[in-house]
Amino acid sequence: MFNQVVIQMGFWTAWLVIPAIFELSPAIVAFFRNHFSKISSKQEYHPGRMP
């Protein structure tokens, strides 16, 4: 019975951890890349009266 519990725990741990790694790590990298990038956006020209 103990072996079955360990197998089930390993199965569910893999199903929870692996997707978190593959989805959260790119999200964290993109967050830091977007918020701390040295590239600044230039101000766009907006005419006084829009058509």
Coordinates of N, CA and C in Angstrom, one line a residue:
M1 N 0.8 -1.2 0.0 CA 0.0 0.0 0.0 C 0.9 1.3 0.0
F2 N 2.0 1.3 0.7 CA 2.9 2.4 0.8 C 3.4 2.7 -0.6
N3 N 3.8 1.7 -1.3 CA 4.3 1.8 -2.7 C 3.3 2.5 -3.6
Q4 N 2.1 2.2 -3.5 CA 1.0 2.8 -4.3 C 0.9 4.3 -4.0
V5 N 1.0 4.6 -2.7 CA 0.9 6.0 -2.3 C 2.0 6.8 -2.9
V6 N 3.2 6.3 -2.8 CA 4.4 6.9 -3.3 C 4.3 7.1 -4.8
I7 N 3.8 6.1 -5.5 CA 3.6 6.3 -7.0 C 2.6 7.3 -7.3
Q8 N 1.5 7.4 -6.6 CA 0.4 8.4 -6.8 C 0.9 9.8 -6.5
M9 N 1.7 9.9 -5.4 CA 2.3 11.2 -5.1 C 3.2 11.7 -6.2
G10 N 4.1 10.8 -6.7 CA 5.0 11.1 -7.8 C 4.2 11.6 -9.1
F11 N 3.1 10.8 -9.4 CA 2.3 11.1 -10.5 C 1.7 12.5 -10.4
W12 N 1.1 12.9 -9.3 CA 0.4 14.1 -9.2 C 1.4 15.3 -9.0
T13 N 2.6 15.0 -8.4 CA 3.6 16.0 -8.3 C 4.1 16.4 -9.7
A14 N 4.3 15.4 -10.5 CA 4.8 15.7 -11.9 C 3.7 16.5 -12.7
W15 N 2.5 16.2 -12.5 CA 1.4 16.9 -13.2 C 1.2 18.3 -12.7
L16 N 1.7 18.6 -11.5 CA 1.6 20.0 -11.0 C 2.8 20.8 -11.2
V17 N 4.0 20.2 -11.1 CA 5.2 20.9 -11.1 C 5.7 21.2 -12.6
I18 N 5.6 20.2 -13.4 CA 6.1 20.4 -14.8 C 5.4 21.5 -15.5
P19 N 4.1 21.5 -15.5 CA 3.4 22.7 -16.2 C 3.7 24.0 -15.6
A20 N 3.9 24.0 -14.3 CA 4.2 25.3 -13.6 C 5.6 25.8 -14.1
I21 N 6.5 24.9 -14.2 CA 7.9 25.3 -14.7 C 7.8 25.8 -16.1
F22 N 7.1 25.1 -17.0 CA 7.1 25.5 -18.4 C 6.2 26.7 -18.6
E23 N 5.3 27.1 -17.7 CA 4.5 28.3 -17.9 C 4.9 29.4 -17.1
L24 N 5.4 29.2 -15.9 CA 5.8 30.3 -15.0 C 7.1 30.9 -15.4
S25 N 8.1 30.0 -15.7 CA 9.4 30.5 -16.0 C 9.4 31.5 -17.2
P26 N 8.7 31.2 -18.3 CA 8.7 32.2 -19.4 C 7.9 33.5 -19.0
A27 N 6.9 33.3 -18.2 CA 6.2 34.5 -17.7 C 7.1 35.4 -16.8
I28 N 7.9 34.8 -16.0 CA 8.7 35.6 -15.1 C 9.8 36.3 -15.9
V29 N 10.4 35.6 -16.9 CA 11.4 36.2 -17.8 C 10.8 37.3 -18.6
A30 N 9.6 37.2 -19.1 CA 9.0 38.2 -19.9 C 8.6 39.4 -19.0
F31 N 8.2 39.2 -17.8 CA 7.9 40.3 -16.9 C 9.2 41.1 -16.7
F32 N 10.3 40.5 -16.3 CA 11.5 41.3 -16.1 C 12.0 41.9 -17.4
R33 N 11.9 41.3 -18.5 CA 12.3 41.8 -19.8 C 11.5 43.1 -20.1
N34 N 10.2 43.0 -19.9 CA 9.3 44.1 -20.2 C 9.5 45.3 -19.3
H35 N 9.6 45.0 -18.0 CA 9.6 46.1 -17.0 C 10.9 46.7 -16.7
F36 N 12.0 46.0 -17.0 CA 13.3 46.5 -16.7 C 14.2 46.6 -17.9
S37 N 13.6 46.7 -19.1 CA 14.4 46.8 -20.3 C 14.9 48.2 -20.4
K38 N 16.1 48.4 -21.0 CA 16.7 49.7 -21.1 C 16.2 50.4 -22.4
I39 N 15.4 49.7 -23.2 CA 14.9 50.4 -24.4 C 13.6 51.2 -23.9
S40 N 13.7 52.5 -24.1 CA 12.6 53.3 -23.7 C 11.7 53.6 -25.0
S41 N 10.4 53.6 -24.8 CA 9.5 53.9 -25.9 C 9.5 55.4 -26.1
K42 N 9.6 55.8 -27.4 CA 9.6 57.2 -27.7 C 8.2 57.7 -27.7
Q43 N 8.0 59.0 -27.4 CA 6.7 59.6 -27.4 C 6.2 59.7 -28.8
E44 N 5.0 59.3 -29.1 CA 4.4 59.5 -30.4 C 3.8 60.9 -30.6
Y45 N 3.9 61.4 -31.8 CA 3.3 62.7 -32.1 C 1.8 62.5 -32.2
H46 N 1.0 63.3 -31.5 CA -0.4 63.3 -31.6 C -0.8 64.8 -32.0
P47 N -1.5 64.9 -33.2 CA -1.9 66.2 -33.6 C -2.9 66.8 -32.6
G48 N -3.1 68.1 -32.6 CA -4.0 68.7 -31.7 C -5.5 68.3 -31.9
R49 N -5.8 68.1 -33.2 CA -7.2 67.7 -33.5 C -7.2 66.5 -34.3
M50 N -7.9 65.5 -33.8 CA -7.9 64.2 -34.4 C -9.1 64.2 -35.4
P51 N -9.0 63.6 -36.6 CA -10.1 63.5 -37.5 C -11.3 62.7 -37.0

